[in-house]
CSV table of C-alpha atoms in Angstrom, one decimal:
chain,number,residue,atom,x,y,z
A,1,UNK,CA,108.7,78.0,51.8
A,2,UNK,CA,106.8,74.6,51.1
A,3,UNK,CA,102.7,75.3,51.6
A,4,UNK,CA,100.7,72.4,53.5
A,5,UNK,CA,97.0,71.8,53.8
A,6,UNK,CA,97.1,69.8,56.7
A,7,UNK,CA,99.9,67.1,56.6
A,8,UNK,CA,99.3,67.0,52.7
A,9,UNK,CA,102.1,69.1,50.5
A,10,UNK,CA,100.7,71.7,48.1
A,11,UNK,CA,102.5,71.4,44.9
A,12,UNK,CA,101.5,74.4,43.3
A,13,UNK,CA,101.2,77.1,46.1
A,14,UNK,CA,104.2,78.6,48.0
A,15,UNK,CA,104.8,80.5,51.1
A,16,UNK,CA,106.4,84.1,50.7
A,17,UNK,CA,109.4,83.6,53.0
A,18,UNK,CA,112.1,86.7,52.0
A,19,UNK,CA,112.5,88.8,49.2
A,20,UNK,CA,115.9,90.7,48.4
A,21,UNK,CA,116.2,93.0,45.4
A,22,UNK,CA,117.9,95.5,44.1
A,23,UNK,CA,118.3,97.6,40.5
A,24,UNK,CA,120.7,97.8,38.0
A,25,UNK,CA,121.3,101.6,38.2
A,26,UNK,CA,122.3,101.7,42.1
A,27,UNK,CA,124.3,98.3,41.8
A,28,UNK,CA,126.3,100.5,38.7
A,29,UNK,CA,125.7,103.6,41.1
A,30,UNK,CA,127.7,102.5,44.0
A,31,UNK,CA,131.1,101.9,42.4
A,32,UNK,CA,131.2,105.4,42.6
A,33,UNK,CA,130.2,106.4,46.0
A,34,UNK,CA,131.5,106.3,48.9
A,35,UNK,CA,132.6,103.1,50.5
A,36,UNK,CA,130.0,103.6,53.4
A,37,UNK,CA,127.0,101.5,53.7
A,38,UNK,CA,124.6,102.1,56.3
A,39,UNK,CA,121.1,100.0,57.0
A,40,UNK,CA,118.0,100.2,59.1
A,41,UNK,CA,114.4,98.0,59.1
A,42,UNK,CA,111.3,99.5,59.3
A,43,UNK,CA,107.7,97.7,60.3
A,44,UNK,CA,105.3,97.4,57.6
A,45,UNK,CA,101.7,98.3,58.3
A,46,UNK,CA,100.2,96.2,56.0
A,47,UNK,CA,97.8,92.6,56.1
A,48,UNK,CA,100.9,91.0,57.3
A,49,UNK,CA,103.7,91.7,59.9
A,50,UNK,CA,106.9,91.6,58.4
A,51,UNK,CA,109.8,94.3,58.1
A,52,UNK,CA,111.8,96.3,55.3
A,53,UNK,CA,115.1,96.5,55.5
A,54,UNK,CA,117.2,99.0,54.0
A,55,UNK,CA,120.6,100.1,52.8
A,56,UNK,CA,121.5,103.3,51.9
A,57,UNK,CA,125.3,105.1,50.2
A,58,UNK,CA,126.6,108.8,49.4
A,59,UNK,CA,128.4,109.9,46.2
A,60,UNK,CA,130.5,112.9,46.3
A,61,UNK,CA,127.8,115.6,45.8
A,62,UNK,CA,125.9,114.2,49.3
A,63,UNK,CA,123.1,112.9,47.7
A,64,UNK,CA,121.7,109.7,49.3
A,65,UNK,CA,121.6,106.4,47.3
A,66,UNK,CA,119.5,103.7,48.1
A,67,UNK,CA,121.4,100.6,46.8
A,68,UNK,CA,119.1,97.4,48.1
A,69,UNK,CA,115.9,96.5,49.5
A,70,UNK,CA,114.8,93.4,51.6
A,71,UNK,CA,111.3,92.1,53.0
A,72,UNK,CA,111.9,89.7,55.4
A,73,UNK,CA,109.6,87.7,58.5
A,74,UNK,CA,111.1,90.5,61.2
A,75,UNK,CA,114.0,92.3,62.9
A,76,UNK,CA,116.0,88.4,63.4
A,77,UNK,CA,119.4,87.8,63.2
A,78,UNK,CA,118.5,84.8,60.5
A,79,UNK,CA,117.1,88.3,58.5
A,80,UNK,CA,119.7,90.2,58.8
A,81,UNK,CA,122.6,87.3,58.2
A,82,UNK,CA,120.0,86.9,54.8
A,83,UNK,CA,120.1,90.5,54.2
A,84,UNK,CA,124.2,91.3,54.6
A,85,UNK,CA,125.3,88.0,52.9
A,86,UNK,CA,123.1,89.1,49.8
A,87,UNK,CA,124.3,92.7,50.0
A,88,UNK,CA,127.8,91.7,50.6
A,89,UNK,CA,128.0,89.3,47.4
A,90,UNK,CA,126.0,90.8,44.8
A,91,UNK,CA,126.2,94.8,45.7
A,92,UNK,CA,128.6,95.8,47.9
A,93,UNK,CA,131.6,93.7,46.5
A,94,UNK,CA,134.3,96.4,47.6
A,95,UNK,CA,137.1,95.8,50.7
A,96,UNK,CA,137.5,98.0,53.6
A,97,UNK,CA,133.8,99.4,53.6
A,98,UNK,CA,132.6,101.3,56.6
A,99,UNK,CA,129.1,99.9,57.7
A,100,UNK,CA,126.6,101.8,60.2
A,101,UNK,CA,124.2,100.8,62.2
A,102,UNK,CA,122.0,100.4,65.5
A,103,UNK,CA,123.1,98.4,68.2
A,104,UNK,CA,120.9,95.8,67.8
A,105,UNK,CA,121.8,92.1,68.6
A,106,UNK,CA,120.5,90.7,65.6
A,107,UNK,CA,122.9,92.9,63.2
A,108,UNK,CA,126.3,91.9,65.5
A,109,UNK,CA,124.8,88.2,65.7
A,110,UNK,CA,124.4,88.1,61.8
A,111,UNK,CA,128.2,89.5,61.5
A,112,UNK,CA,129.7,87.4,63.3
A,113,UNK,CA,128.3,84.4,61.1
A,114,UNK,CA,129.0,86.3,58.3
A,115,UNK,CA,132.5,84.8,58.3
A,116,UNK,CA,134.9,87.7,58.2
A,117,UNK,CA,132.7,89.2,55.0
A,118,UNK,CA,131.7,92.3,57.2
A,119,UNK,CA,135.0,92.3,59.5
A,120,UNK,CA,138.1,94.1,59.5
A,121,UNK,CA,140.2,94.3,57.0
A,122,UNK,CA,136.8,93.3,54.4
A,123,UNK,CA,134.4,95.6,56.3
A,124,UNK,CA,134.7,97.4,59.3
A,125,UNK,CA,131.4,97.6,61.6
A,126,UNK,CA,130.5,100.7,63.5
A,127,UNK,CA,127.6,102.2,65.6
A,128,UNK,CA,125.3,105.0,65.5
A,129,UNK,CA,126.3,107.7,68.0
A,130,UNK,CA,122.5,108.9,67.9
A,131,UNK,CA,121.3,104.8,69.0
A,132,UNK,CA,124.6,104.7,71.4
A,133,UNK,CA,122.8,107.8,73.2
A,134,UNK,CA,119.8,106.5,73.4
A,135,UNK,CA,120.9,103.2,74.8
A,136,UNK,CA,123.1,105.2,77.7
A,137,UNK,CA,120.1,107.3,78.7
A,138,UNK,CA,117.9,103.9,78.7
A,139,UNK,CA,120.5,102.6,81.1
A,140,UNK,CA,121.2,105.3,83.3
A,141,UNK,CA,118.4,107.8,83.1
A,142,UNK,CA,120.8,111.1,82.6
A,143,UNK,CA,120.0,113.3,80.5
A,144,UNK,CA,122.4,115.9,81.4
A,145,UNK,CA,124.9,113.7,80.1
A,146,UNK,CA,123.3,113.1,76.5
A,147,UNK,CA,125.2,116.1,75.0
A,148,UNK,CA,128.5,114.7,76.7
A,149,UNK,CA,128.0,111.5,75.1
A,150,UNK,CA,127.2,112.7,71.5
A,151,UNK,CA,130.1,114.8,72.0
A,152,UNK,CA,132.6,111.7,72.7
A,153,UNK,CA,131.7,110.3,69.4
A,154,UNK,CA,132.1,113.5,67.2
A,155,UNK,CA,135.8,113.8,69.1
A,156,UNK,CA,138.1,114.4,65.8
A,157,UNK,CA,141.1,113.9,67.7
A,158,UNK,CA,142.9,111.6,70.3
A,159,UNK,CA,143.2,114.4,73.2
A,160,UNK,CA,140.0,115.9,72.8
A,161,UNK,CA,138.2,112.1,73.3
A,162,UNK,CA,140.8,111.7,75.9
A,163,UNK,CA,139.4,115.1,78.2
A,164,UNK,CA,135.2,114.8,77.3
A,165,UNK,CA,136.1,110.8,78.4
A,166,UNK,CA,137.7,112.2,81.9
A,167,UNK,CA,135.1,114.7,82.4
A,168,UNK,CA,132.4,111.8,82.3
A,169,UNK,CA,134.1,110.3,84.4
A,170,UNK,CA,134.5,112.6,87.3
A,171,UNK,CA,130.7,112.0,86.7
A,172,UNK,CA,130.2,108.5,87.5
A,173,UNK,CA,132.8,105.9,86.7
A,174,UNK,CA,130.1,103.8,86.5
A,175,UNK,CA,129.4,105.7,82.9
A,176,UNK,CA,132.7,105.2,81.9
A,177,UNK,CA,132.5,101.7,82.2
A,178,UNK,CA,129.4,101.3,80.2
A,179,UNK,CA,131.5,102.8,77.2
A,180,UNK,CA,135.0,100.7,77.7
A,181,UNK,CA,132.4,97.7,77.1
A,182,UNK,CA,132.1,98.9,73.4
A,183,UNK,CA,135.0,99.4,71.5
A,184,UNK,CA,136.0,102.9,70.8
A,185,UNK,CA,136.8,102.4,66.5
A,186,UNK,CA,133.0,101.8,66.6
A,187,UNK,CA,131.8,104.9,68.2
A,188,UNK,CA,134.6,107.6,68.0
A,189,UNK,CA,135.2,109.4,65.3
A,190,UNK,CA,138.8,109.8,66.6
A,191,UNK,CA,139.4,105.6,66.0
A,192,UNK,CA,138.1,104.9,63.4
A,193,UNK,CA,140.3,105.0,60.8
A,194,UNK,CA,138.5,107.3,58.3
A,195,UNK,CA,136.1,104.5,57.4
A,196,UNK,CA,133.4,106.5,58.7
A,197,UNK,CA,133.1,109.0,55.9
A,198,UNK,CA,132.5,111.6,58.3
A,199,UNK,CA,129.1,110.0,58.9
A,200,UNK,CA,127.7,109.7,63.0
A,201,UNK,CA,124.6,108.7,62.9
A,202,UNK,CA,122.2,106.2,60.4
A,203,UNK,CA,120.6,109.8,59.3
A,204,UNK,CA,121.1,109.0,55.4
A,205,UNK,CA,118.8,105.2,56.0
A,206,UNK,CA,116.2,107.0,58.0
A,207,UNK,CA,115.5,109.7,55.2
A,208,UNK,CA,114.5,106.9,53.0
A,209,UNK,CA,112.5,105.3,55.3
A,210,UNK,CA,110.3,108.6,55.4
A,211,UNK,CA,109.8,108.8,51.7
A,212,UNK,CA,108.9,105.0,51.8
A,213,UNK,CA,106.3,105.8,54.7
A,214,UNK,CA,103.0,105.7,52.8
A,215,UNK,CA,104.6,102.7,51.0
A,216,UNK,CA,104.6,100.3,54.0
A,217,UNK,CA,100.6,99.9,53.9
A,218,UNK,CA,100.9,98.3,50.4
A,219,UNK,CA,101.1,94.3,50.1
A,220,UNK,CA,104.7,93.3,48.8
A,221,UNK,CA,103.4,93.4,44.8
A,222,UNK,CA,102.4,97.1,45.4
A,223,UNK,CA,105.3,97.9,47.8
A,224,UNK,CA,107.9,96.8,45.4
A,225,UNK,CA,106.2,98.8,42.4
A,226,UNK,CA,106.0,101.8,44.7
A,227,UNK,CA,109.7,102.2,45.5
A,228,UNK,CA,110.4,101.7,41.7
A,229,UNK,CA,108.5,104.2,40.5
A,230,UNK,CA,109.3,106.7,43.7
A,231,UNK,CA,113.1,105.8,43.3
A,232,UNK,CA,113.1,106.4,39.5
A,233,UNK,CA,111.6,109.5,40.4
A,234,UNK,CA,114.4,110.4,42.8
A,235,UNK,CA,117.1,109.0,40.3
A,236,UNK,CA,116.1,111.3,37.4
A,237,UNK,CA,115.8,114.1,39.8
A,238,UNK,CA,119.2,113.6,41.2
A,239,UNK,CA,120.8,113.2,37.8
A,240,UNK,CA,119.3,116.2,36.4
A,241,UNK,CA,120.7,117.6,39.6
A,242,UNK,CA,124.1,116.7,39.4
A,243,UNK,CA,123.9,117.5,35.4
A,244,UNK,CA,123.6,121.3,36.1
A,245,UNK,CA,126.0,121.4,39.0
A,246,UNK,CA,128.5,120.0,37.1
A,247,UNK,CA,128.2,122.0,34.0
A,248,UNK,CA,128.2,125.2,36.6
A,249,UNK,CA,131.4,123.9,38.5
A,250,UNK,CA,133.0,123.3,34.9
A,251,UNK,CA,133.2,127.1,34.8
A,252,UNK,CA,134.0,127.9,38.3
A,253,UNK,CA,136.9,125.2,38.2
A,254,UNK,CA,138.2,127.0,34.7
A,255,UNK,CA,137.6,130.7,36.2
A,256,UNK,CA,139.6,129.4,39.7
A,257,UNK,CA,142.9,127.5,37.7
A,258,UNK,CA,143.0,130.5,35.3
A,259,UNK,CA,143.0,133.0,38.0
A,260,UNK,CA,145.3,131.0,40.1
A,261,UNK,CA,148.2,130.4,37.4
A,262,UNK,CA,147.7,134.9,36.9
A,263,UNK,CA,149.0,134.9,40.2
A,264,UNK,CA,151.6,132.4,39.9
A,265,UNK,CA,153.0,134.0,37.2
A,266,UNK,CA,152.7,137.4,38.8
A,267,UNK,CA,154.6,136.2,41.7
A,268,UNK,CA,157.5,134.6,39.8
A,269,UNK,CA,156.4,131.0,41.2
A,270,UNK,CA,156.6,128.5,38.6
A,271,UNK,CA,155.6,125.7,40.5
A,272,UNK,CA,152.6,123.9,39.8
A,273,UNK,CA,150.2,121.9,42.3
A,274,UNK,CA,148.1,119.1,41.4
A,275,UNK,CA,145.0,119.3,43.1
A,276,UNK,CA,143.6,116.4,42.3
A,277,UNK,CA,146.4,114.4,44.5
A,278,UNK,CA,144.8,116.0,48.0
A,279,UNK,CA,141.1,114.9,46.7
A,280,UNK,CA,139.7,111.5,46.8
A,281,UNK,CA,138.0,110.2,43.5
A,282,UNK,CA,134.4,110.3,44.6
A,283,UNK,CA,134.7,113.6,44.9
A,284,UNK,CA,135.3,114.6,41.5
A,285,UNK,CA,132.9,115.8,39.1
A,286,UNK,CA,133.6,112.8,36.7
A,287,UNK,CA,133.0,110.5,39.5
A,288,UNK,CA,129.5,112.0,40.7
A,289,UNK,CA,128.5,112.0,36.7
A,290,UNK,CA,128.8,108.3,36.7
A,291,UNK,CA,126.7,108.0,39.9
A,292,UNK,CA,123.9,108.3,37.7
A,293,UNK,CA,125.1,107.1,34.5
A,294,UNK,CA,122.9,104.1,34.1
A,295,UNK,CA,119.1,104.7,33.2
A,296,UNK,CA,115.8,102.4,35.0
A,297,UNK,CA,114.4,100.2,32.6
A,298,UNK,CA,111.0,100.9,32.2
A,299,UNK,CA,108.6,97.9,33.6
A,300,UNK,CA,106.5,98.6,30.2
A,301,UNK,CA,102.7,97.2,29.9
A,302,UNK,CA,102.5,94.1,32.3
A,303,UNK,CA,100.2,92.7,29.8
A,304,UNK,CA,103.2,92.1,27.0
A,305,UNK,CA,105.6,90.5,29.4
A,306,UNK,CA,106.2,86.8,29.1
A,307,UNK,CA,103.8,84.2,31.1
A,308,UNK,CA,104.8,82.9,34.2
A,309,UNK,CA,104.2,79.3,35.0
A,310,UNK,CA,105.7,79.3,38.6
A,311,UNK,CA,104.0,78.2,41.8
A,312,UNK,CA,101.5,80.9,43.2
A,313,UNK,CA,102.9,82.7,46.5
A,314,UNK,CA,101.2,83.5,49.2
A,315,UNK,CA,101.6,85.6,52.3
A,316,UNK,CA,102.5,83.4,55.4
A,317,UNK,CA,99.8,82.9,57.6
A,318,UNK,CA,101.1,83.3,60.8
A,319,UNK,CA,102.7,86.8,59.7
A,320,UNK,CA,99.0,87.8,59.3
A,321,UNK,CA,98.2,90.9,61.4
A,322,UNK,CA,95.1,91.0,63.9
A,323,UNK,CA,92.3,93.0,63.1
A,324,UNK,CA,91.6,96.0,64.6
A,325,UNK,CA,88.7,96.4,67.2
A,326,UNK,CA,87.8,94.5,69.9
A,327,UNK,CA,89.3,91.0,70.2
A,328,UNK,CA,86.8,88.1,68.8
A,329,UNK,CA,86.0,85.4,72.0
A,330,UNK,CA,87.8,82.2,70.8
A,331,UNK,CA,86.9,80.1,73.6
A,332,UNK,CA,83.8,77.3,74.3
A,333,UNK,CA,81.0,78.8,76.0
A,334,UNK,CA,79.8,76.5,78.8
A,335,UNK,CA,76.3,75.9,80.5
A,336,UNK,CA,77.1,79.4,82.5
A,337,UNK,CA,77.9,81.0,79.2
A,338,UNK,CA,74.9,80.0,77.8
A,339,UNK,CA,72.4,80.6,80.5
A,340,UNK,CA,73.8,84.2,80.9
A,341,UNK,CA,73.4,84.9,77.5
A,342,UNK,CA,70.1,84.1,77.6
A,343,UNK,CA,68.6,85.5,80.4
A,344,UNK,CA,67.3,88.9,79.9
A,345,UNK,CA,68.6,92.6,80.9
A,346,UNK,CA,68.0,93.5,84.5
A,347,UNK,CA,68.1,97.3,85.2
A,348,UNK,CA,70.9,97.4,88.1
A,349,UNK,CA,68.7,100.4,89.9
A,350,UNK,CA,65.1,98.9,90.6
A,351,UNK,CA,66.0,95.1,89.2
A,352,UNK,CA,63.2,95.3,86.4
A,353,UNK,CA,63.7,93.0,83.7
A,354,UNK,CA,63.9,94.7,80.1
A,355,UNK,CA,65.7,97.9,81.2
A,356,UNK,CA,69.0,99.4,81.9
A,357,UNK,CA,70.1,101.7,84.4
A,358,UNK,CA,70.3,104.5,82.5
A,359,UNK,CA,66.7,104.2,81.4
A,360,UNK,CA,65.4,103.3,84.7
A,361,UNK,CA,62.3,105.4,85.2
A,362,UNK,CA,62.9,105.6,89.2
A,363,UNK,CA,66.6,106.3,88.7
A,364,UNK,CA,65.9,109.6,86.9
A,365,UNK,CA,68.2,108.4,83.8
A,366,UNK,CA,68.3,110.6,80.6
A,367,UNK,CA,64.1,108.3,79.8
A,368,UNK,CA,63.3,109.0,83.0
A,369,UNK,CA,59.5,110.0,82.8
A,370,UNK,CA,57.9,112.3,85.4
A,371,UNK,CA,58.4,112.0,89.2
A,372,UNK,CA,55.5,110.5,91.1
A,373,UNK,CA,54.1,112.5,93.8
């Protein structure tokens, strides 16, 4: 954003607004996950208020992959619309991605503008079961019920929704009512169309967040340089991971087919099956090798890389956090003001002047001296 001193425009100086980014090895990385996304912000702690916002995939293995990043002014629906347009046109460029979330306002209000990029059949939205829980006990203060409610979102099939739905409502259909508000393909496992992945709950999101905790002190220069460094970290970890897994399952995979066409043959069936018909690509070994195919590019010395003749940025001023400790007094002081300030300490015991009651001599404070006879 523009900078002002006053009404005068400063030419050279900007105001930090929003920052999206993301790296070239999780953009190449999620072509071969799976098409689930799911996002979360978290507050920074820092000089300035503000909040990160996350997204987060799976490949085939179960290994969490951070795909984007996003420091924005705070949890808005202008943030988030800035967050899933730019995750929706550079990253996740895919149709009929599953997308998790909270129930927040902001995320549905920033769908809804997104003009049909994260709707059905593009994208299909869905909630948390975990922040649907915690919403129905905020309304309703019954705990008793939480393990009903998570259980009405696991429900893998039609019938078995159908009888944990009657039995909360024999409870109250006052609870039933609260769900039929939300439709069930965004809560029920049973509805949704296998978009989900299998995945509830934001869980994948909120690990990251933890291993970005100590991160969230740092101003944006550092925070940024801090989840490079910890997510090339993570990304040679996980590739070395997958590396060994797969050379491992190369030998179970022969040992199984070899053993498997012995018994064929043993049995007299000829036939063949094609296991790789009932399994879905991501789920292959090739597939999870390509996850981490593509290598960070190191950052190098800062000193050798080319100058930059841009406006300076600076943090936005009315982001800036309060100090901690007592609150400074902001106001005019007034004749009253000024003559209490200046008159001097009366001890509220024996009304001396120059003494306090806990050093009142006649008070026997913690100074007293000795008692008089």
């Amino acid at each position: 954003m523009p900078a002002y001193q006053g009404d005068d425009l400063l030419p050279d100086i900007r105001v930090l607004h929003r920052v999206f980014w993301s790296y070239y090895s999780f953009i190449r990385a999620f072509r071969h996950c799976k098409l689930i996304v799911q996002v979360d912000g978290t507050h920074l702690y820092g000089k300035y208020n503000g909040c990160l916002l996350v997204a987060v995939s799976q490949d085939g293995n179960n290994n969490i992959v951070p795909i984007v990043f996003a420091i924005v002014e705070g949890d808005t629906s202008y943030a988030w619309y800035f967050f899933l347009s730019n995750l929706r046109q550079h990253v996740v460029t895919h149709d009929g991605v599953g997308l998790i979330s909270d129930r927040h306002n902001s995320i549905r209000s920033a769908i809804e503008r997104s003009n049909g990029a994260w709707s059905p059949p593009r994208a299909f939205h869905m909630f948390c079961i975990r922040h649907i829980e915690s919403n129905f006990l905020r309304k309703f203060k019954a705990p008793y019920l939480q393990k009903l409610i998570v259980n009405i979102g696991y429900s893998r099939t039609i019938r078995e929704y159908q009888i944990r739905y009657e039995r909360l409502k024999e409870w109250g259909e006052a609870y039933t009512n609260w769900f039929d508000r939300i439709p069930r393909e965004q809560y029920a496992l049973a509805f949704n169309g296998g978009y989900r992945w299998g995945h509830m709950t934001t869980n994948l999101v909120e690990c990251i967040n933890s291993v970005l905790k100590g991160a969230r002190n740092f101003p944006v220069t550092a925070l940024v340089k801090a989840i490079f460094y910890r997510l090339n970290e993570l990304f040679t970890r996980k590739r070395a991971e997958a590396e060994a897994r797969i050379n491992a399952g190369l030998v179970l995979s022969e040992m199984v087919t070899s053993k498997l066409h012995a018994n064929q043959r043993a049995s007299g069936n000829i036939q063949r099956l094609d296991w790789q018909v009932y399994v879905h690509d991501v789920y292959k070994m090739d597939q999870v090798r390509r996850v981490y195919r593509a290598w960070f590019r190191p950052l190098e010395n800062p000193a050798t890389w080319p100058a930059y003749h841009g406006p300076r940025f600076v943090g936005n001023p009315f982001l800036r956090r309060v100090a901690k400790g007592r609150p400074k007094m902001t106001r005019f002081l007034n004749e009253m003001d000024t003559r209490m300030l200046c008159r001097p300490r009366r001890c509220k015991q024996c009304s001396a002047e120059g003494q306090s009651r806990s050093r009142c001599c006649q008070g026997g404070g913690p100074s007293a001296g000795p008692a008089e006879e």
